[in-house]
Every structure is written in structure tokens, then in C-alpha cells.
């Protein structure tokens, strides 16, 4: 593929930024990739792994001369970063972000963008429970959706950013920021909060020892723990900045949960069976849409392949 | 390995029973395997796939002469099956079950067991979201836990059943029924109810179309849908028969959820961050215990490998 942006600056060097760099390199979409991370260790990792050509100790230095600037930091620090880089952006540059909420990012970043710079908020619906510069890989975005909320940005600049996302393997969709935030409250933010809660409850219970919760986790609980292992800072910021939509969906969730709880208490098997039958169809739709595998247990394979036997230790760190 | 039971009768021919049959065959643990299922289609599948040597239209016929009888039917029909087979059990035979709750199964089955028959309730902590005789595979139990709640059963009979479970690849643990039901309420029953609820909420929302929920499910929601695709009859019976423990854990869950909801409403980022940090450690423990994979996204791999592109149809049926 042809180079789409001559110079790309990645601000933040975590899972998403490092995966973008790997994907851009593998497919020849960027001439030069530079980066900034607050942590010296992350900057060193980016050079060691070779996904950045140069790294800088400040965001302001990193964005100098860049045709595309990607804000890949927790939503809570977007405002400070935007304020810092604003005066250093190249005229005509495009700035995008990869935050999981969009209206709050727009409120934080847009005021700091100089005239002549194209700010096009974005959100790749991709990720894993791992974080940091060493967790990225080039195929993270393959067949995933990349949402843009351009809200009146220059059409040419939007088309160029779209080409980059598609070049990295993603399917691109445009929508408005408020709708994005509601949809994601359903498909992501509320499920994460619920998973965090359930794992916290299990951790709290003293009559059920930690060891038992872990040993018997294959009964369903382990899927929740994967979600609840996601980056705490990122998720704190998501809930603080997508408050209204999350609280609305949580309200709906609680209402439904209470109805099912009452059905259990009253022994209303018909209500439970009807509810559980309805939810199967949604799973089928997700598999047909290519957004998950049909293999049992996500293709985890047999238990024997999963990891060491109890009592042994494993190297590495998922976080 | 040596044959442990000369004749095994499987009552119910779904995911668990068919996986047991495959595992017993592959490892030479049973001389002869016979089966019964209510559905003629399931009985035919068992013969076609070869995991039963013979099938019978009634459970009473199937258990005749069996050294081991495995009740692998939804908990709600255990009492009727036990009443039916009681008079036909061979003296000295062992009867076990694979139900997800134990006290209710004991209450339903034990009264029908004749003197001289060893009833040893059991629960393999293994499964997938798929069900039926075609979903079984020989390695389902490898490195999974198989819980027995023998409550005073003959030690020799327990040791023999334990040897079978271990022969199929499982790790065996004994505990009392009430403790089992509480532990599973935490690690399985409540997580399933929550997943069903969240998927139901998503299905209900009219402002967020089905299509969007499905398209953007990779953001977290899809993991819930896998759990919520599990067999509705089995899960209805679980909640009806493990009512007290499930309601207790649900109460704890709701309490925690409300605390997090309040933190979101009040903008208490420190509370959220501390909570989300604590839950990461549990995930690490599960991976070290060999109960899940450390691979990102359960090793689903890149989106490109997951399934067809949107708009195409996929054959087969996860259910």
C-alpha cells in the first residue's frame, strides 16, 4: 500500500498506539513514526521493539512536523496533552484520538486545536486485556470497527484518516459523538463495570476462599476476570467521562436484574426460560457478523493447553 | 489405562455425557457404553457418532446391568429419572450425576436409590456454550476440576468413581453439598445470571439497534453473549434449585454495583481506580492455576480469523 501520512506522531505508547505502529509499518502506511510516552521505560520499549523511529520526552516535541497526531492516552489527560501540543502542531495536520468516549474528548481537545488543524475524533473497537507498549500487534484491527465522529471536519482530511484505518485492516463507520457514547455504554462500558463488580464480590467473600474462586473459575467466572483485568486508569476515565450514558444503562440493567431475581425468588421458571432463550440469538448474530469465533470457549482448546498445572508458576505478566 | 467400569449407562446425551463417552473410549476406561435420551434425534446421533454402543428409548432399560449410571439431564428432571430407574438398578452399582447444583439433586435422587446402590453426586466444572450430543469432545475435562459430594458414601465406590474422573483428565476434589452450592453461586450461577441480564438489556434497547450492538460487540459485550448462549433449560433449573445461594450472592453483587454507581455519579475516581486495580490480581491467579489462557482475548487471534465478513452467512449452529 502507499504511504498515507509522511510523518505520524503517537502520543501515548500503549496497546493501541503500538498496534497502530506495527500495522502501519507492516503495510507501509506511514513514512516515519515518532512517539511520546510519559514513562521512559515505555519510550525505551518503543525503540527496542522498533515500532517508533524516534521518541521524545515531551508531546510538544513529538508532534513537530507531524502530518498525523494520534492521542492514545487515557481520556483524563487528553485536555492537558491538547493544551501542550496545540501551539506546536503543523498547519494542515490531522489530529485524532483513540479514546473510548467521544463527547468528553471533544470538549477537552477541540478548544486547543488551532485553525487549519483537522481534529477528527476516533475510536477503534479493538483491544485485549493486556496493556503497555509490549502488548501491541499488527493484526489487532483486522475486521474490527473503527468509529469516527468527525462532526463537520474537512471531508478530504476525513477520507485520508479513513484510508489509514482501512489500511490497518479496520472497517470504518461515522456517527455523532452522543450516539457513540450511548452505544458504547451498552456494548462496552456497562459490561466492564459489571465484570469488575462481580470479580470484586468474589474477592470479598470470606466463606469462599480465593483459592476456590480461582480453581473453579472455568464455570463462567473466568470470562469476567479477563474483562476485569483491563487497564484501571483507562476505565476510571471512561466512567468519569461517560457518566450519563453509563448510569442510564446501569439503571436498565438493575431493573432487569431485579425482575430476574424476583423470578428466581418466586420460582417462575417460565420467565427465566423465555429470557435465556431470547439471548441466544444475539450470540449467533455476533458470530455471523465476524465479531467473534464460533469455536467452543472462544477456541481456548482443552484445559491441558491452557497453562501450567496447579502449583506451578508461570512467567510473564498479563498486565 | 485399565477398564474401570465394565458397563456405563449415560442418561441424557448432551455436551457432558457425550464428552464423557469420548473420553472413556479414547482412554479405555469403560467396557461398554450405553445411553438414553428423551429425543430420538439425540439417540440416533450417539450411534452415528459411535460414542454409545447401544441406546434405549427409556432410562429404565438403559440402566439394566450397568455398573455406573451417570445422570446427565437438567436438574429439573432428576427426580423423575431417579424414580424411574431406582427399581432397575443393579445391586452394587454406582449412580452419579453431573448437575450444577448438588443439594437439590441429593434431595431429588437419594430417596429413590435402593439399598446397596452407591449414590455419589458429582459436578464436572467444564463445559462450553454449545450443547447437544454433537458438541462433545474427549478433552473437555483435561485439567478441569470434578467435584464430588459423597456425604458418607462407600469409600471404595468413591475411589473407583474418582479414578474414572481422573482417567478422563480431571482433578477431583470432595466437598459438602452446601459449600459446593455457595462456591458455584459465586463462580458460575451469578455470573451467568448477570450475563443473561446484560444481553437482555442490550436486546431491549430501541435507540441502540441490534445491528450496532452486534457490530461493536468486540468492545467487551461479546464475552457476555458467549455465556448467555448457554442452554436455557439447564440454567433455568440451576436458578430454581440453587435459589438461596444465588440470591445471597446477587445481593452482594447489587450492593457493590450500587457503590460503584455512586462513585461514578459523584466522580470519585480514586474509588474506581482502587477497585479496578484489585480485580487484576484475581485474573493472574486464574492463569497461574492453569484455568485459563494468558493469550490476549483468550487466544481468539486476530479479527480476520474469527469468521466471515459482515454480510456473509455461516453454516452450523452453536446451540
XYZ file of C-alpha atoms in Angstrom:
638
model
C 0.000 0.000 0.000
C 1.022 3.614 -0.465
C 2.184 5.915 2.325
C -0.836 7.852 3.612
C 0.883 10.140 6.135
C 4.557 11.036 5.754
C 5.082 11.584 9.494
C 2.909 10.138 12.256
C 3.285 11.110 15.929
C 1.869 8.741 18.538
C 1.165 10.371 21.884
C 0.983 7.536 24.387
C 2.655 4.215 23.559
C 0.299 1.574 24.957
C -1.570 -1.332 23.389
C -3.442 0.729 20.782
C -0.589 3.021 19.726
C 1.942 0.212 19.473
C -0.519 -1.922 17.484
C -1.132 1.021 15.121
C 2.606 1.418 14.647
C 3.078 -2.278 13.893
C 0.136 -2.242 11.461
C 1.331 0.955 9.694
C 4.842 -0.445 9.347
C 3.751 -3.840 8.100
C 1.523 -2.287 5.459
C 3.722 0.691 4.565
C 1.161 3.344 5.522
C 3.484 5.841 7.217
C 6.820 7.316 6.172
C 8.112 7.939 9.674
C 6.635 7.091 13.081
C 7.652 9.018 16.173
C 6.280 8.797 19.670
C 5.988 10.175 23.145
C 5.114 8.464 26.407
C 5.349 9.865 29.906
C 7.239 6.772 31.017
C 10.914 6.492 30.000
C 10.522 2.725 30.107
C 7.751 2.833 27.504
C 9.820 5.127 25.271
C 12.762 2.735 25.510
C 10.483 -0.217 24.679
C 9.216 1.554 21.544
C 12.787 1.949 20.284
C 13.814 -1.545 21.325
C 10.815 -3.136 19.584
C 11.422 -0.812 16.640
C 7.883 0.447 16.238
C 8.996 4.085 16.596
C 11.838 5.686 14.636
C 12.317 8.291 17.343
C 10.850 9.060 20.742
C 10.620 12.324 22.640
C 10.348 13.208 26.304
C 7.553 15.697 25.641
C 4.436 15.570 23.485
C 5.191 19.049 22.146
C 8.492 17.837 20.654
C 6.916 14.689 19.228
C 4.198 16.476 17.235
C 6.554 18.907 15.486
C 6.181 18.465 11.739
C 3.765 15.546 12.047
C 1.060 15.098 9.407
C -0.984 12.931 11.742
C -1.040 13.111 15.521
C -2.727 10.258 17.411
C -3.751 10.900 21.006
C -3.588 7.457 22.594
C -3.589 8.396 26.262
C -6.232 7.904 28.971
C -9.183 10.247 28.460
C -8.414 12.011 31.729
C -5.177 13.519 30.403
C -6.448 14.465 26.923
C -7.065 18.107 27.914
C -3.557 18.637 29.252
C -1.964 16.965 26.226
C -4.105 19.002 23.818
C -3.144 22.222 25.557
C 0.523 21.262 25.382
C 0.622 20.304 21.703
C -1.767 22.934 20.311
C 0.886 25.598 19.620
C 3.297 23.060 18.081
C 1.002 21.433 15.526
C 1.913 21.745 11.864
C -0.662 23.727 9.818
C -2.902 21.337 7.914
C -2.092 18.438 10.228
C -4.773 15.985 11.309
C -5.238 15.188 14.997
C -7.207 12.129 16.046
C -7.597 10.179 19.264
C -8.471 6.621 20.220
C -10.455 7.316 23.397
C -13.380 5.095 24.385
C -15.671 8.091 24.908
C -16.104 10.818 22.365
C -18.131 13.793 23.620
C -15.854 14.358 26.616
C -12.751 14.116 24.418
C -14.202 16.651 22.007
C -14.931 19.023 24.897
C -11.380 18.615 26.175
C -9.403 18.702 22.942
C -11.269 20.861 20.418
C -10.735 24.195 22.241
C -6.973 23.717 21.966
C -6.852 22.982 18.224
C -5.568 25.918 16.143
C -7.325 26.975 12.946
C -6.169 24.947 9.972
C -5.672 21.767 12.005
C -8.213 18.965 11.379
C -9.449 17.367 14.570
C -11.235 14.071 13.821
C -12.104 12.078 16.960
C -11.922 8.302 16.598
C -12.347 5.053 18.485
C -11.080 1.663 17.341
C -13.305 -1.088 18.791
C -10.372 -3.342 19.440
C -8.170 -4.255 22.322
C -7.210 -7.025 24.660
C -6.957 -7.253 28.418
C -3.217 -6.592 28.157
C -1.734 -3.107 28.131
C 1.555 -1.354 27.514
C 3.954 -0.992 24.546
C 4.879 -4.683 24.553
C 1.288 -5.872 24.113
C 0.712 -4.432 20.623
C 0.471 -6.477 17.431
C -0.115 -5.627 13.771
C -3.390 -7.532 13.309
C -5.281 -6.041 16.275
C -7.581 -4.028 13.987
C -8.253 -6.661 11.312
C -12.005 -6.836 10.682
C -12.667 -4.656 13.752
C -14.694 -1.459 13.580
C -13.087 1.968 13.798
C -15.616 4.671 14.628
C -15.027 8.298 13.626
C -17.076 11.222 14.927
C -15.899 13.954 12.539
C -18.712 16.458 13.230
C -18.094 18.756 10.276
C -14.369 18.192 9.817
C -12.851 18.696 6.361
C -14.021 15.899 4.041
C -10.614 15.376 2.489
C -8.940 15.034 5.876
C -11.624 12.557 6.980
C -11.174 10.478 3.813
C -7.429 10.331 4.414
C -7.797 9.191 8.030
C -10.406 6.673 6.936
C -7.937 5.276 4.385
C -5.359 4.839 7.133
C -7.805 2.955 9.377
C -8.898 0.759 6.493
C -5.267 0.215 5.572
C -4.698 -1.126 9.094
C -7.478 -3.655 8.461
C -10.439 -1.948 10.129
C -13.964 -1.229 8.881
C -14.778 2.466 9.346
C -18.117 3.957 10.343
C -19.009 7.590 11.067
C -21.533 8.637 13.713
C -22.181 11.511 16.062
C -20.452 11.631 19.415
C -23.533 11.356 21.643
C -24.765 8.280 19.801
C -21.308 6.749 20.029
C -21.256 7.236 23.765
C -24.649 5.567 24.233
C -23.827 2.595 22.002
C -20.539 2.046 23.788
C -22.211 2.331 27.179
C -24.206 -0.744 26.125
C -21.548 -2.776 24.345
C -18.571 -1.914 26.491
C -18.772 0.430 29.463
C -21.600 -1.202 31.409
C -20.341 -4.763 30.722
C -16.940 -3.744 32.041
C -18.403 -2.215 35.191
C -20.460 -5.336 35.814
C -17.466 -7.610 35.301
C -15.369 -5.504 37.675
C -18.176 -5.677 40.228
C -18.592 -9.451 40.036
C -14.870 -10.035 40.373
C -14.779 -7.651 43.334
C -17.633 -9.528 45.019
C -15.815 -12.832 44.587
C -12.683 -11.280 46.027
C -14.625 -10.041 49.051
C -16.274 -13.263 50.090
C -14.541 -14.776 53.017
C -16.523 -18.025 53.145
C -15.443 -18.801 49.611
C -11.687 -18.689 49.630
C -9.714 -17.034 46.862
C -8.278 -20.374 46.011
C -11.699 -21.898 45.376
C -12.877 -18.987 43.272
C -9.788 -19.403 41.139
C -9.873 -23.205 40.979
C -13.477 -23.376 39.871
C -13.431 -20.299 37.656
C -13.908 -22.303 34.450
C -17.599 -22.459 35.323
C -18.115 -18.961 33.891
C -16.359 -16.572 36.240
C -13.051 -16.616 34.352
C -14.588 -14.770 31.386
C -15.460 -11.903 33.731
C -11.954 -11.773 35.105
C -10.472 -11.227 31.656
C -12.546 -8.101 31.217
C -11.862 -7.032 34.787
C -8.105 -7.267 34.144
C -8.230 -4.282 31.775
C -6.304 -1.099 32.468
C -7.673 0.594 35.634
C -6.722 4.154 34.664
C -8.313 3.927 31.262
C -11.508 2.526 32.735
C -11.713 5.004 35.595
C -11.601 7.771 32.995
C -14.238 6.094 30.822
C -16.748 6.017 33.664
C -15.983 9.541 34.833
C -16.402 10.937 31.314
C -19.307 8.839 30.020
C -21.256 9.201 33.245
C -24.747 9.905 31.921
C -24.967 7.107 29.371
C -23.379 4.582 31.710
C -25.743 5.467 34.558
C -28.705 5.218 32.200
C -27.754 1.736 31.005
C -26.909 0.666 34.542
C -30.416 1.689 35.551
C -31.874 -0.518 32.844
C -29.592 -3.351 33.859
C -30.607 -3.151 37.509
C -34.282 -3.100 36.581
C -33.910 -6.289 34.514
C -31.754 -7.952 37.130
C -34.380 -7.296 39.791
C -37.053 -8.824 37.549
C -34.969 -11.978 37.111
C -34.166 -12.014 40.824
C -37.876 -11.892 41.602
C -38.498 -14.735 39.128
C -35.912 -16.841 40.967
C -37.417 -15.992 44.352
C -40.920 -16.838 43.148
C -39.795 -19.940 41.255
C -41.063 -18.584 37.934
C -39.268 -20.994 35.584
C -41.209 -19.903 32.504
C -39.967 -16.312 32.838
C -36.364 -17.483 33.243
C -36.524 -19.921 30.343
C -38.040 -17.370 27.982
C -35.415 -14.781 28.924
C -32.499 -17.186 28.479
C -33.799 -18.380 25.127
C -34.008 -14.863 23.723
C -30.372 -14.089 24.466
C -29.020 -16.988 22.381
C -29.974 -15.296 19.136
C -27.721 -12.327 19.840
C -24.687 -14.566 20.145
C -25.486 -16.089 16.760
C -25.649 -12.602 15.231
C -22.221 -11.696 16.595
C -20.659 -14.825 15.121
C -22.326 -14.223 11.762
C -21.059 -10.655 11.771
C -17.492 -11.939 12.124
C -17.044 -10.305 15.519
C -16.301 -13.496 17.423
C -15.339 -17.105 16.951
C -17.850 -19.956 16.915
C -15.280 -22.304 18.452
C -16.335 -23.580 21.893
C -14.891 -21.476 24.732
C -13.523 -18.951 22.199
C -11.270 -21.743 20.885
C -9.368 -21.862 24.146
C -8.976 -25.551 23.364
C -8.701 -28.187 26.013
C -7.717 -27.412 29.555
C -4.426 -29.183 29.027
C -3.284 -26.445 26.676
C -4.216 -23.554 28.899
C -1.332 -23.301 31.258
C 0.672 -24.997 33.934
C -0.884 -27.428 36.405
C -1.885 -26.020 39.786
C 1.089 -25.332 41.955
C 3.466 -24.308 39.202
C 4.338 -20.717 38.379
C 4.197 -19.044 35.039
C 6.451 -16.291 33.761
C 5.322 -13.070 32.119
C 2.667 -10.590 33.122
C -0.720 -10.139 31.522
C -0.853 -6.524 32.632
C -5.464 -47.399 31.119
C -7.486 -50.253 32.558
C -11.251 -50.562 32.346
C -12.783 -49.063 35.492
C -16.463 -49.858 34.884
C -17.487 -52.766 32.662
C -20.817 -51.193 31.677
C -21.621 -47.473 31.839
C -25.118 -46.069 31.235
C -25.412 -42.393 30.293
C -28.836 -40.911 30.999
C -29.009 -37.783 28.874
C -26.750 -37.458 25.816
C -25.751 -33.795 25.751
C -22.401 -31.998 25.878
C -21.219 -33.532 29.166
C -22.390 -37.112 28.565
C -21.031 -37.233 25.018
C -17.701 -35.769 26.151
C -17.510 -38.394 28.917
C -18.173 -41.134 26.380
C -15.478 -39.845 24.037
C -13.007 -39.539 26.923
C -13.804 -43.014 28.284
C -13.447 -44.568 24.838
C -10.225 -42.789 23.998
C -8.639 -43.857 27.274
C -10.198 -47.317 27.548
C -11.967 -46.681 30.846
C -15.276 -48.413 30.092
C -16.055 -51.823 28.644
C -19.396 -50.898 27.157
C -21.217 -47.562 26.973
C -24.974 -47.405 26.577
C -27.243 -44.416 26.665
C -30.705 -42.939 26.844
C -32.005 -39.574 25.736
C -35.596 -38.423 25.526
C -35.016 -37.206 21.965
C -34.827 -39.846 19.222
C -32.565 -37.478 17.288
C -30.042 -37.428 20.132
C -30.137 -41.218 20.416
C -29.506 -41.528 16.684
C -26.609 -39.059 16.911
C -24.979 -41.114 19.685
C -24.995 -44.196 17.468
C -23.934 -42.291 14.377
C -21.005 -40.668 16.179
C -20.243 -44.004 17.785
C -19.933 -42.825 21.358
C -22.630 -45.269 22.536
C -22.675 -48.982 21.756
C -26.422 -49.108 22.264
C -29.196 -46.637 23.029
C -32.580 -47.168 24.654
C -35.879 -45.331 24.497
C -36.284 -45.417 28.292
C -33.860 -44.749 31.117
C -35.078 -47.904 32.902
C -33.920 -50.074 30.010
C -30.588 -48.263 29.734
C -29.533 -48.780 33.358
C -30.144 -52.547 33.375
C -26.914 -54.280 34.315
C -24.888 -51.046 34.391
C -22.005 -50.768 36.861
C -22.057 -46.982 36.602
C -25.088 -44.808 35.834
C -24.478 -41.150 35.010
C -27.420 -38.769 35.314
C -26.614 -36.056 32.773
C -30.018 -34.409 32.446
C -31.243 -30.980 33.532
C -31.638 -30.788 37.312
C -35.369 -30.282 36.954
C -35.944 -33.827 35.671
C -33.569 -35.640 38.048
C -36.362 -36.668 40.430
C -38.463 -38.258 37.702
C -35.460 -40.091 36.231
C -34.365 -41.337 39.658
C -37.854 -42.649 40.385
C -37.901 -44.398 37.027
C -34.508 -46.109 37.277
C -34.498 -46.947 41.011
C -36.147 -50.390 40.685
C -33.952 -51.334 37.713
C -30.515 -50.586 39.141
C -28.064 -53.435 39.507
C -27.140 -54.195 43.154
C -23.748 -52.649 43.942
C -23.973 -50.200 41.058
C -22.751 -46.617 41.421
C -25.030 -43.748 40.420
C -23.577 -40.290 39.903
C -24.833 -37.102 38.286
C -23.251 -34.079 36.648
C -25.680 -31.401 37.810
C -24.521 -27.868 38.544
C -26.232 -27.818 41.928
C -25.811 -30.537 44.489
C -28.141 -30.226 47.496
C -31.260 -30.136 45.335
C -30.071 -33.140 43.324
C -29.430 -35.087 46.523
C -32.922 -34.252 47.770
C -34.422 -35.389 44.469
C -32.387 -38.518 43.789
C -31.342 -40.068 47.109
C -34.855 -41.125 48.204
C -35.158 -43.282 45.090
C -31.866 -45.144 45.471
C -32.268 -48.728 46.699
C -30.067 -50.144 49.456
C -26.799 -51.464 48.077
C -26.564 -48.845 45.348
C -23.880 -46.168 45.824
C -25.116 -42.670 45.069
C -22.186 -40.253 44.696
C -23.231 -36.814 43.440
C -20.732 -35.078 41.168
C -20.152 -31.918 39.136
C -17.503 -31.501 36.452
C -16.512 -27.815 36.208
C -16.272 -27.960 32.467
C -18.429 -27.054 29.524
C -18.786 -24.764 26.593
C -21.626 -22.577 25.349
C -22.588 -25.338 22.915
C -24.973 -28.150 23.822
C -26.242 -31.443 22.464
C -24.659 -34.806 21.521
C -22.646 -33.328 18.648
C -20.846 -30.795 20.838
C -18.881 -33.288 22.978
C -15.142 -33.906 22.726
C -12.701 -36.160 24.572
C -10.532 -33.442 26.101
C -13.303 -31.376 27.708
C -12.257 -32.450 31.216
C -8.472 -32.180 30.851
C -7.081 -30.226 33.792
C -10.604 -29.205 34.831
C -11.973 -29.841 38.330
C -14.536 -32.546 39.027
C -16.249 -32.026 42.375
C -17.771 -34.939 44.276
C -20.093 -34.553 47.270
C -20.135 -38.153 48.537
C -21.573 -37.437 52.022
C -20.811 -40.783 53.612
C -20.903 -42.983 50.510
C -18.842 -46.186 50.466
C -15.137 -45.316 50.313
C -14.343 -47.992 47.735
C -17.105 -46.808 45.419
C -15.907 -43.205 45.769
C -12.313 -44.189 44.976
C -13.477 -46.013 41.842
C -15.516 -43.044 40.587
C -12.605 -40.741 41.386
C -10.325 -42.963 39.292
C -12.736 -42.644 36.364
C -12.814 -38.842 36.607
C -9.039 -38.676 36.859
C -8.776 -41.094 33.966
C -10.794 -38.638 31.877
C -8.208 -35.955 32.706
C -9.905 -34.133 35.585
C -8.640 -33.165 39.025
C -11.028 -34.421 41.707
C -11.986 -32.654 44.925
C -14.533 -33.673 47.569
C -16.668 -31.190 49.494
C -20.068 -30.983 51.109
C -23.090 -30.123 49.039
C -23.993 -26.827 50.720
C -20.467 -25.486 50.307
C -20.456 -26.588 46.677
C -23.649 -24.695 46.013
C -22.291 -21.497 47.557
C -18.967 -21.660 45.705
C -20.710 -22.281 42.407
C -23.155 -19.450 43.056
C -20.077 -17.199 43.053
C -18.047 -18.704 40.236
C -20.855 -19.696 37.915
C -24.503 -19.124 38.720
C -24.428 -15.405 39.489
C -22.047 -14.609 36.597
C -24.400 -16.429 34.239
C -27.434 -14.546 35.508
C -25.620 -11.242 35.122
C -24.506 -12.087 31.604
C -28.031 -13.096 30.642
C -29.317 -9.828 32.094
C -26.831 -7.626 30.253
C -27.532 -9.338 26.945
C -31.252 -8.955 27.553
C -30.824 -5.238 28.254
C -28.911 -4.764 25.023
C -31.618 -6.636 23.154
C -34.286 -4.399 24.651
C -32.823 -1.033 23.802
C -34.555 0.502 20.859
C -32.284 3.516 20.459
C -29.311 1.223 20.026
C -30.156 -1.083 17.185
C -29.431 -4.803 17.295
C -27.082 -4.328 14.437
C -24.954 -1.824 16.323
C -24.830 -3.948 19.454
C -23.575 -6.819 17.339
C -21.174 -4.777 15.223
C -19.447 -3.180 18.168
C -19.587 -6.178 20.470
C -15.813 -6.686 20.432
C -15.598 -3.883 22.991
C -16.484 -6.313 25.799
C -20.100 -7.298 25.262
C -19.314 -10.362 23.130
C -17.801 -12.180 26.124
C -21.155 -11.852 27.911
C -23.026 -13.209 24.936
C -20.988 -16.399 24.939
C -22.076 -17.152 28.492
C -25.633 -16.045 27.734
C -25.789 -18.537 24.847
C -25.717 -21.479 27.270
C -28.561 -23.974 27.453
C -31.742 -22.218 28.742
C -33.306 -25.309 30.331
C -30.195 -26.214 32.249
C -29.833 -22.673 33.549
C -33.492 -22.238 34.466
C -33.150 -25.343 36.642
C -29.921 -24.131 38.217
C -31.537 -20.922 39.416
C -34.693 -22.625 40.606
C -32.734 -25.187 42.600
C -29.870 -23.080 43.947
C -32.156 -20.217 44.873
C -30.809 -19.290 48.306
C -27.115 -19.128 47.447
C -27.763 -17.317 44.163
C -29.988 -14.729 45.832
C -27.381 -14.196 48.538
C -24.577 -13.574 46.059
C -26.860 -11.416 43.916
C -27.494 -9.286 46.980
C -23.766 -8.805 47.486
C -23.353 -8.027 43.809
C -26.090 -5.392 43.823
C -24.599 -3.752 46.915
C -21.184 -3.454 45.261
C -22.667 -2.297 41.995
C -24.561 0.482 43.764
C -21.348 1.590 45.485
C -19.578 1.835 42.129
C -22.585 3.541 40.585
C -22.471 6.144 43.343
C -18.733 6.623 42.751
C -19.451 7.297 39.078
C -22.242 9.724 39.920
C -20.064 11.571 42.421
C -16.985 11.499 40.184
C -14.963 9.550 42.770
C -12.085 8.429 40.532
C -9.941 7.189 43.424
C -12.619 4.678 44.478
C -12.985 3.402 40.920
C -9.260 3.135 40.309
C -8.636 1.256 43.552
C -11.468 -1.178 42.806
C -10.312 -1.854 39.252
C -6.716 -2.393 40.365
C -7.688 -5.023 42.930
C -9.503 -7.182 40.386
C -6.449 -7.632 38.161
C -4.750 -9.897 40.671
C -7.549 -12.449 40.504
C -7.087 -12.853 36.772
C -3.401 -13.533 37.313
C -4.245 -16.243 39.854
C -6.571 -17.992 37.399
C -3.891 -18.086 34.720
C -1.291 -19.384 37.173
C -3.727 -22.090 38.294
C -3.974 -23.298 34.696
C -7.675 -22.464 34.473
C -7.385 -20.044 31.555
C -5.042 -18.913 28.831
C -2.787 -15.873 29.103
C -3.136 -15.245 25.368
C -4.814 -11.878 24.605
C -8.571 -12.242 24.036
C -8.414 -15.903 25.067
C -6.212 -16.513 22.015
C -9.057 -15.659 19.662
C -6.334 -14.322 17.426
C -6.894 -11.501 15.032
C -10.309 -10.470 13.869
C -9.529 -11.780 10.422
C -9.556 -15.321 11.733
C -12.809 -15.047 13.623
C -15.391 -15.559 10.992
C -16.891 -14.301 7.790
C -17.022 -10.612 6.931
C -20.284 -8.814 7.683
C -22.990 -9.731 5.238
C -21.903 -13.317 4.697
C -23.604 -16.269 6.339
C -22.002 -19.028 8.284
C -23.127 -22.647 8.439
C -23.576 -24.742 11.555
C -25.255 -23.928 14.819
C -23.593 -23.078 18.092
C -26.549 -24.429 20.043
